[in-house]
Amino acid sequence: MLTNNLSFFTRTAASRSINLAKSHQLRRQFHASAPNMTIKVYFDTTWYGPLVKVDSNGKPTGGESEAKDRSGRINFELFDDVVPKTVENFRALCTKEKGFGYENSKFHRVIPEFMLQGGDFTRGNGTGGKSIYGEKFADENFKLTHDKPFLLSMANAGPNTNGSQFFITTVVTSWLDGRHVVFGRVPAGDVESMSVVKSIEACGSQSGAIKYKGNPPTIVKAGQA
């Protein structure tokens, strides 16, 4: 589940080089055309913290540094032609059509210049959650790589342990290639969505703990667009 023991942060430079080489091999194996993104979902979120404004590339341009209650929507496009099983799990957890899902769950771990992690709607601390297929399901494939920010990827506790937890990258995270399944993204040029992601990122810390005492970053509603 992007393990809470932070083991991936202690990788040596050599191991990261190996993972980067693997990511280049995976890119060559995948066809050159972009994945089709026919499924669109969203999170309506609230948080207590600053507001970060961004340009069309997701680069911060200013904002409001005052910490206060805020809200905004994050839109996602899902790569259902590449990882249909993983996408269906996320989509159904957004709509809550199985009777459980992301609504009212929190981003329990946020690390600036890395990622936002959420999806633990059973325990809220990174140790819980479940998929629509049962508690866990296998890694579908690693055809897509962590080659840009604002990607959606499955958090896990090791191979074939996917549940409901996910993370949204805020930088390139190539060392996670071959370990975590990429299955979606924030739409390119979606300034509002990227602004919400960067604002929630600003609420985090290097330990992953939310640094503000007010309302933690929360998915108050989720659904299919």
PDB file of C-alpha atoms in Angstrom:
ATOM      1  CA  MET A   1       0.000   0.000   0.000  1.00  0.00           C
ATOM      2  CA  LEU A   2       2.938   2.237  -0.861  1.00  0.00           C
ATOM      3  CA  THR A   3       4.229   0.652   2.294  1.00  0.00           C
ATOM      4  CA  ASN A   4       3.986   2.646   5.502  1.00  0.00           C
ATOM      5  CA  ASN A   5       7.502   1.532   6.485  1.00  0.00           C
ATOM      6  CA  LEU A   6       8.790   3.796   3.677  1.00  0.00           C
ATOM      7  CA  SER A   7      11.075   1.025   2.413  1.00  0.00           C
ATOM      8  CA  PHE A   8      11.041   2.398  -1.117  1.00  0.00           C
ATOM      9  CA  PHE A   9      12.621   5.668   0.073  1.00  0.00           C
ATOM     10  CA  THR A  10      15.795   3.832   1.080  1.00  0.00           C
ATOM     11  CA  ARG A  11      16.564   2.355  -2.333  1.00  0.00           C
ATOM     12  CA  THR A  12      20.151   2.838  -3.463  1.00  0.00           C
ATOM     13  CA  ALA A  13      21.024   4.864  -6.526  1.00  0.00           C
ATOM     14  CA  ALA A  14      21.967   1.624  -8.255  1.00  0.00           C
ATOM     15  CA  SER A  15      18.572   0.046  -7.651  1.00  0.00           C
ATOM     16  CA  ARG A  16      16.846   3.164  -8.942  1.00  0.00           C
ATOM     17  CA  SER A  17      18.979   2.989 -12.088  1.00  0.00           C
ATOM     18  CA  ILE A  18      17.866  -0.604 -12.606  1.00  0.00           C
ATOM     19  CA  ASN A  19      14.226   0.398 -12.207  1.00  0.00           C
ATOM     20  CA  LEU A  20      14.673   3.278 -14.645  1.00  0.00           C
ATOM     21  CA  ALA A  21      16.155   0.875 -17.189  1.00  0.00           C
ATOM     22  CA  LYS A  22      13.172  -1.414 -16.709  1.00  0.00           C
ATOM     23  CA  SER A  23      10.805   1.511 -17.268  1.00  0.00           C
ATOM     24  CA  HIS A  24      12.461   2.277 -20.615  1.00  0.00           C
ATOM     25  CA  GLN A  25      12.073  -1.374 -21.637  1.00  0.00           C
ATOM     26  CA  LEU A  26       8.388  -1.301 -20.695  1.00  0.00           C
ATOM     27  CA  ARG A  27       7.854   1.839 -22.753  1.00  0.00           C
ATOM     28  CA  ARG A  28       9.356   0.137 -25.802  1.00  0.00           C
ATOM     29  CA  GLN A  29       7.064  -2.857 -25.309  1.00  0.00           C
ATOM     30  CA  PHE A  30       3.952  -0.651 -25.170  1.00  0.00           C
ATOM     31  CA  HIS A  31       2.519   0.652 -28.447  1.00  0.00           C
ATOM     32  CA  ALA A  32       3.304   4.232 -29.380  1.00  0.00           C
ATOM     33  CA  SER A  33      -0.271   5.478 -29.451  1.00  0.00           C
ATOM     34  CA  ALA A  34      -1.773   6.934 -26.288  1.00  0.00           C
ATOM     35  CA  PRO A  35      -4.185   4.804 -24.217  1.00  0.00           C
ATOM     36  CA  ASN A  36      -7.883   5.415 -24.701  1.00  0.00           C
ATOM     37  CA  MET A  37      -9.512   7.015 -21.670  1.00  0.00           C
ATOM     38  CA  THR A  38     -13.228   6.397 -22.055  1.00  0.00           C
ATOM     39  CA  ILE A  39     -14.063   6.236 -18.338  1.00  0.00           C
ATOM     40  CA  LYS A  40     -14.063   9.445 -16.327  1.00  0.00           C
ATOM     41  CA  VAL A  41     -14.578   9.727 -12.575  1.00  0.00           C
ATOM     42  CA  TYR A  42     -14.146  12.434  -9.958  1.00  0.00           C
ATOM     43  CA  PHE A  43     -13.510  13.213  -6.297  1.00  0.00           C
ATOM     44  CA  ASP A  44     -15.139  16.185  -4.590  1.00  0.00           C
ATOM     45  CA  THR A  45     -12.683  17.037  -1.835  1.00  0.00           C
ATOM     46  CA  THR A  46     -12.351  19.283   1.192  1.00  0.00           C
ATOM     47  CA  TRP A  47      -9.237  20.207   3.142  1.00  0.00           C
ATOM     48  CA  TYR A  48      -7.918  22.706   5.669  1.00  0.00           C
ATOM     49  CA  GLY A  49      -4.839  24.381   4.276  1.00  0.00           C
ATOM     50  CA  PRO A  50      -3.553  26.688   1.542  1.00  0.00           C
ATOM     51  CA  LEU A  51      -4.746  27.087  -2.038  1.00  0.00           C
ATOM     52  CA  VAL A  52      -2.117  26.515  -4.727  1.00  0.00           C
ATOM     53  CA  LYS A  53      -2.890  27.869  -8.184  1.00  0.00           C
ATOM     54  CA  VAL A  54      -1.226  26.263 -11.208  1.00  0.00           C
ATOM     55  CA  ASP A  55      -0.795  26.802 -14.935  1.00  0.00           C
ATOM     56  CA  SER A  56      -1.952  24.400 -17.654  1.00  0.00           C
ATOM     57  CA  ASN A  57       1.144  22.244 -17.062  1.00  0.00           C
ATOM     58  CA  GLY A  58       0.485  21.923 -13.345  1.00  0.00           C
ATOM     59  CA  LYS A  59       3.270  24.299 -12.308  1.00  0.00           C
ATOM     60  CA  PRO A  60       2.444  26.511  -9.287  1.00  0.00           C
ATOM     61  CA  THR A  61       1.801  30.155 -10.158  1.00  0.00           C
ATOM     62  CA  GLY A  62       0.777  31.500  -6.747  1.00  0.00           C
ATOM     63  CA  GLY A  63      -2.335  31.153  -4.639  1.00  0.00           C
ATOM     64  CA  GLU A  64      -3.333  31.777  -1.047  1.00  0.00           C
ATOM     65  CA  SER A  65      -0.987  30.748   1.754  1.00  0.00           C
ATOM     66  CA  GLU A  66      -3.570  31.175   4.518  1.00  0.00           C
ATOM     67  CA  ALA A  67      -4.713  27.850   5.974  1.00  0.00           C
ATOM     68  CA  LYS A  68      -8.491  27.647   5.992  1.00  0.00           C
ATOM     69  CA  ASP A  69     -11.331  25.336   4.960  1.00  0.00           C
ATOM     70  CA  ARG A  70     -11.348  24.782   1.206  1.00  0.00           C
ATOM     71  CA  SER A  71     -12.973  22.535  -1.377  1.00  0.00           C
ATOM     72  CA  GLY A  72     -12.528  21.466  -4.990  1.00  0.00           C
ATOM     73  CA  ARG A  73     -12.943  18.671  -7.518  1.00  0.00           C
ATOM     74  CA  ILE A  74     -10.312  16.304  -8.927  1.00  0.00           C
ATOM     75  CA  ASN A  75     -11.237  14.753 -12.274  1.00  0.00           C
ATOM     76  CA  PHE A  76      -9.652  11.530 -13.507  1.00  0.00           C
ATOM     77  CA  GLU A  77      -9.385   9.730 -16.837  1.00  0.00           C
ATOM     78  CA  LEU A  78      -8.941   5.950 -16.522  1.00  0.00           C
ATOM     79  CA  PHE A  79      -6.930   3.714 -18.873  1.00  0.00           C
ATOM     80  CA  ASP A  80      -9.575   1.022 -19.277  1.00  0.00           C
ATOM     81  CA  ASP A  81      -8.116  -0.338 -22.521  1.00  0.00           C
ATOM     82  CA  VAL A  82      -4.826  -1.176 -20.780  1.00  0.00           C
ATOM     83  CA  VAL A  83      -5.864  -2.239 -17.257  1.00  0.00           C
ATOM     84  CA  PRO A  84      -9.648  -2.885 -17.371  1.00  0.00           C
ATOM     85  CA  LYS A  85      -9.850  -4.885 -14.136  1.00  0.00           C
ATOM     86  CA  THR A  86      -7.979  -2.264 -12.126  1.00  0.00           C
ATOM     87  CA  VAL A  87     -10.057   0.510 -13.679  1.00  0.00           C
ATOM     88  CA  GLU A  88     -13.336  -1.265 -12.916  1.00  0.00           C
ATOM     89  CA  ASN A  89     -12.326  -1.617  -9.271  1.00  0.00           C
ATOM     90  CA  PHE A  90     -11.591   2.107  -8.962  1.00  0.00           C
ATOM     91  CA  ARG A  91     -14.697   3.135 -10.921  1.00  0.00           C
ATOM     92  CA  ALA A  92     -17.031   1.001  -8.780  1.00  0.00           C
ATOM     93  CA  LEU A  93     -15.439   2.325  -5.582  1.00  0.00           C
ATOM     94  CA  CYS A  94     -16.073   5.857  -6.854  1.00  0.00           C
ATOM     95  CA  THR A  95     -19.755   5.166  -7.551  1.00  0.00           C
ATOM     96  CA  LYS A  96     -20.156   3.072  -4.374  1.00  0.00           C
ATOM     97  CA  GLU A  97     -22.421   0.743  -6.368  1.00  0.00           C
ATOM     98  CA  LYS A  98     -21.190  -2.299  -4.418  1.00  0.00           C
ATOM     99  CA  GLY A  99     -22.236  -0.713  -1.130  1.00  0.00           C
ATOM    100  CA  PHE A 100     -18.786   0.567  -0.169  1.00  0.00           C
ATOM    101  CA  GLY A 101     -16.254   2.960  -1.587  1.00  0.00           C
ATOM    102  CA  TYR A 102     -14.273   6.158  -1.340  1.00  0.00           C
ATOM    103  CA  GLU A 103     -16.974   8.564  -0.168  1.00  0.00           C
ATOM    104  CA  ASN A 104     -15.965  10.232   3.139  1.00  0.00           C
ATOM    105  CA  SER A 105     -12.518   8.610   3.158  1.00  0.00           C
ATOM    106  CA  LYS A 106      -9.330  10.610   3.685  1.00  0.00           C
ATOM    107  CA  PHE A 107      -5.965  11.139   2.080  1.00  0.00           C
ATOM    108  CA  HIS A 108      -4.130   9.606   5.015  1.00  0.00           C
ATOM    109  CA  ARG A 109      -0.583  10.088   3.715  1.00  0.00           C
ATOM    110  CA  VAL A 110       0.691  13.090   1.760  1.00  0.00           C
ATOM    111  CA  ILE A 111       4.370  13.668   0.942  1.00  0.00           C
ATOM    112  CA  PRO A 112       5.331  16.869  -0.907  1.00  0.00           C
ATOM    113  CA  GLU A 113       7.257  16.328  -4.139  1.00  0.00           C
ATOM    114  CA  PHE A 114       6.054  12.720  -4.227  1.00  0.00           C
ATOM    115  CA  MET A 115       2.392  11.762  -3.895  1.00  0.00           C
ATOM    116  CA  LEU A 116      -1.033  11.831  -2.197  1.00  0.00           C
ATOM    117  CA  GLN A 117      -2.193   8.442  -0.869  1.00  0.00           C
ATOM    118  CA  GLY A 118      -5.795   7.546  -0.051  1.00  0.00           C
ATOM    119  CA  GLY A 119      -8.429   4.870  -0.439  1.00  0.00           C
ATOM    120  CA  ASP A 120      -8.375   3.246   3.000  1.00  0.00           C
ATOM    121  CA  PHE A 121     -12.085   3.586   3.713  1.00  0.00           C
ATOM    122  CA  THR A 122     -12.162   0.843   6.380  1.00  0.00           C
ATOM    123  CA  ARG A 123      -9.430   1.974   8.795  1.00  0.00           C
ATOM    124  CA  GLY A 124      -8.286   5.329   7.499  1.00  0.00           C
ATOM    125  CA  ASN A 125      -4.625   4.836   8.374  1.00  0.00           C
ATOM    126  CA  GLY A 126      -3.157   2.916   5.433  1.00  0.00           C
ATOM    127  CA  THR A 127      -3.664  -0.581   6.850  1.00  0.00           C
ATOM    128  CA  GLY A 128      -7.154  -1.238   5.490  1.00  0.00           C
ATOM    129  CA  GLY A 129      -9.395  -1.004   2.462  1.00  0.00           C
ATOM    130  CA  LYS A 130     -10.697  -3.703   0.121  1.00  0.00           C
ATOM    131  CA  SER A 131     -11.367  -4.252  -3.556  1.00  0.00           C
ATOM    132  CA  ILE A 132     -14.639  -5.118  -5.283  1.00  0.00           C
ATOM    133  CA  TYR A 133     -13.131  -8.548  -6.023  1.00  0.00           C
ATOM    134  CA  GLY A 134     -12.470  -9.418  -2.396  1.00  0.00           C
ATOM    135  CA  GLU A 135      -9.824  -8.107  -0.053  1.00  0.00           C
ATOM    136  CA  LYS A 136      -6.946  -8.162  -2.594  1.00  0.00           C
ATOM    137  CA  PHE A 137      -6.381  -8.763  -6.305  1.00  0.00           C
ATOM    138  CA  ALA A 138      -3.348  -9.386  -8.504  1.00  0.00           C
ATOM    139  CA  ASP A 139      -1.243  -6.847 -10.376  1.00  0.00           C
ATOM    140  CA  GLU A 140      -2.893  -6.617 -13.803  1.00  0.00           C
ATOM    141  CA  ASN A 141       0.176  -5.468 -15.753  1.00  0.00           C
ATOM    142  CA  PHE A 142       2.893  -2.830 -15.701  1.00  0.00           C
ATOM    143  CA  LYS A 143       2.534  -1.547 -19.261  1.00  0.00           C
ATOM    144  CA  LEU A 144       2.106   2.050 -18.122  1.00  0.00           C
ATOM    145  CA  THR A 145       4.909   3.810 -16.278  1.00  0.00           C
ATOM    146  CA  HIS A 146       5.237   6.579 -13.707  1.00  0.00           C
ATOM    147  CA  ASP A 147       6.768   8.948 -16.270  1.00  0.00           C
ATOM    148  CA  LYS A 148       4.915  12.155 -15.391  1.00  0.00           C
ATOM    149  CA  PRO A 149       3.123  13.832 -12.466  1.00  0.00           C
ATOM    150  CA  PHE A 150      -0.640  13.640 -11.860  1.00  0.00           C
ATOM    151  CA  LEU A 151      -0.875   9.887 -12.507  1.00  0.00           C
ATOM    152  CA  LEU A 152      -3.141   7.464 -10.620  1.00  0.00           C
ATOM    153  CA  SER A 153      -1.471   4.267  -9.438  1.00  0.00           C
ATOM    154  CA  MET A 154      -2.353   1.413  -7.094  1.00  0.00           C
ATOM    155  CA  ALA A 155      -0.814   1.373  -3.636  1.00  0.00           C
ATOM    156  CA  ASN A 156       0.092  -2.061  -2.308  1.00  0.00           C
ATOM    157  CA  ALA A 157       1.959  -4.036   0.331  1.00  0.00           C
ATOM    158  CA  GLY A 158       3.962  -6.052  -2.204  1.00  0.00           C
ATOM    159  CA  PRO A 159       3.243  -8.055  -5.355  1.00  0.00           C
ATOM    160  CA  ASN A 160      -0.419  -8.913  -6.031  1.00  0.00           C
ATOM    161  CA  THR A 161      -1.842  -7.132  -2.971  1.00  0.00           C
ATOM    162  CA  ASN A 162      -4.040  -4.486  -4.610  1.00  0.00           C
ATOM    163  CA  GLY A 163      -7.124  -3.437  -2.695  1.00  0.00           C
ATOM    164  CA  SER A 164      -8.653   0.026  -2.731  1.00  0.00           C
ATOM    165  CA  GLN A 165      -5.677   2.200  -1.829  1.00  0.00           C
ATOM    166  CA  PHE A 166      -4.212   4.411  -4.532  1.00  0.00           C
ATOM    167  CA  PHE A 167      -1.868   7.339  -4.913  1.00  0.00           C
ATOM    168  CA  ILE A 168      -1.680  10.421  -7.131  1.00  0.00           C
ATOM    169  CA  THR A 169       1.851  11.351  -8.157  1.00  0.00           C
ATOM    170  CA  THR A 170       3.047  14.954  -8.067  1.00  0.00           C
ATOM    171  CA  VAL A 171       6.422  14.278  -9.730  1.00  0.00           C
ATOM    172  CA  VAL A 172       7.943  11.612 -11.983  1.00  0.00           C
ATOM    173  CA  THR A 173       8.332   8.453  -9.838  1.00  0.00           C
ATOM    174  CA  SER A 174      10.068   6.030 -12.196  1.00  0.00           C
ATOM    175  CA  TRP A 175      11.468   3.890  -9.347  1.00  0.00           C
ATOM    176  CA  LEU A 176       7.904   2.618  -8.785  1.00  0.00           C
ATOM    177  CA  ASP A 177       7.687   1.140 -12.302  1.00  0.00           C
ATOM    178  CA  GLY A 178       7.110  -2.606 -12.267  1.00  0.00           C
ATOM    179  CA  ARG A 179       5.909  -2.435  -8.657  1.00  0.00           C
ATOM    180  CA  HIS A 180       2.700  -0.385  -8.810  1.00  0.00           C
ATOM    181  CA  VAL A 181      -0.012  -0.480 -11.496  1.00  0.00           C
ATOM    182  CA  VAL A 182      -0.663   2.847 -13.225  1.00  0.00           C
ATOM    183  CA  PHE A 183      -4.325   3.037 -14.256  1.00  0.00           C
ATOM    184  CA  GLY A 184      -5.322   6.679 -14.748  1.00  0.00           C
ATOM    185  CA  ARG A 185      -4.419  10.337 -14.678  1.00  0.00           C
ATOM    186  CA  VAL A 186      -5.653  13.829 -13.968  1.00  0.00           C
ATOM    187  CA  PRO A 187      -6.657  15.174 -17.419  1.00  0.00           C
ATOM    188  CA  ALA A 188      -3.925  17.147 -19.161  1.00  0.00           C
ATOM    189  CA  GLY A 189      -4.571  20.863 -18.860  1.00  0.00           C
ATOM    190  CA  ASP A 190      -7.259  20.479 -16.162  1.00  0.00           C
ATOM    191  CA  VAL A 191      -6.117  23.457 -14.104  1.00  0.00           C
ATOM    192  CA  GLU A 192      -8.760  23.120 -11.374  1.00  0.00           C
ATOM    193  CA  SER A 193      -8.004  19.445 -10.731  1.00  0.00           C
ATOM    194  CA  MET A 194      -4.247  19.990 -10.705  1.00  0.00           C
ATOM    195  CA  SER A 195      -4.702  22.949  -8.362  1.00  0.00           C
ATOM    196  CA  VAL A 196      -6.608  20.764  -5.886  1.00  0.00           C
ATOM    197  CA  VAL A 197      -3.896  18.087  -6.052  1.00  0.00           C
ATOM    198  CA  LYS A 198      -1.131  20.644  -5.445  1.00  0.00           C
ATOM    199  CA  SER A 199      -3.122  22.281  -2.629  1.00  0.00           C
ATOM    200  CA  ILE A 200      -3.577  18.959  -0.841  1.00  0.00           C
ATOM    201  CA  GLU A 201       0.093  18.188  -1.461  1.00  0.00           C
ATOM    202  CA  ALA A 202       0.927  21.399   0.429  1.00  0.00           C
ATOM    203  CA  CYS A 203      -0.882  19.977   3.481  1.00  0.00           C
ATOM    204  CA  GLY A 204       1.571  17.093   3.775  1.00  0.00           C
ATOM    205  CA  SER A 205       4.995  16.547   5.303  1.00  0.00           C
ATOM    206  CA  GLN A 206       8.051  14.384   4.702  1.00  0.00           C
ATOM    207  CA  SER A 207       6.709  11.852   7.209  1.00  0.00           C
ATOM    208  CA  GLY A 208       3.414  11.708   5.319  1.00  0.00           C
ATOM    209  CA  ALA A 209       1.439  13.188   8.217  1.00  0.00           C
ATOM    210  CA  ILE A 210      -0.989  16.043   7.545  1.00  0.00           C
ATOM    211  CA  LYS A 211       0.553  19.138   9.121  1.00  0.00           C
ATOM    212  CA  TYR A 212      -2.631  21.135   9.706  1.00  0.00           C
ATOM    213  CA  LYS A 213      -4.933  20.512  12.673  1.00  0.00           C
ATOM    214  CA  GLY A 214      -8.168  21.350  10.872  1.00  0.00           C
ATOM    215  CA  ASN A 215     -10.233  19.278   8.460  1.00  0.00           C
ATOM    216  CA  PRO A 216      -7.891  16.666   6.892  1.00  0.00           C
ATOM    217  CA  PRO A 217      -8.004  16.195   3.099  1.00  0.00           C
ATOM    218  CA  THR A 218     -11.209  14.218   2.553  1.00  0.00           C
ATOM    219  CA  ILE A 219     -13.116  12.757  -0.406  1.00  0.00           C
ATOM    220  CA  VAL A 220     -16.606  13.955   0.517  1.00  0.00           C
ATOM    221  CA  LYS A 221     -18.149  12.604  -2.679  1.00  0.00           C
ATOM    222  CA  ALA A 222     -17.006  10.469  -5.609  1.00  0.00           C
ATOM    223  CA  GLY A 223     -18.694   9.360  -8.790  1.00  0.00           C
ATOM    224  CA  GLN A 224     -18.567   8.686 -12.513  1.00  0.00           C
ATOM    225  CA  ALA A 225     -18.765  11.647 -14.861  1.00  0.00           C
TER     226      ALA A 225
END
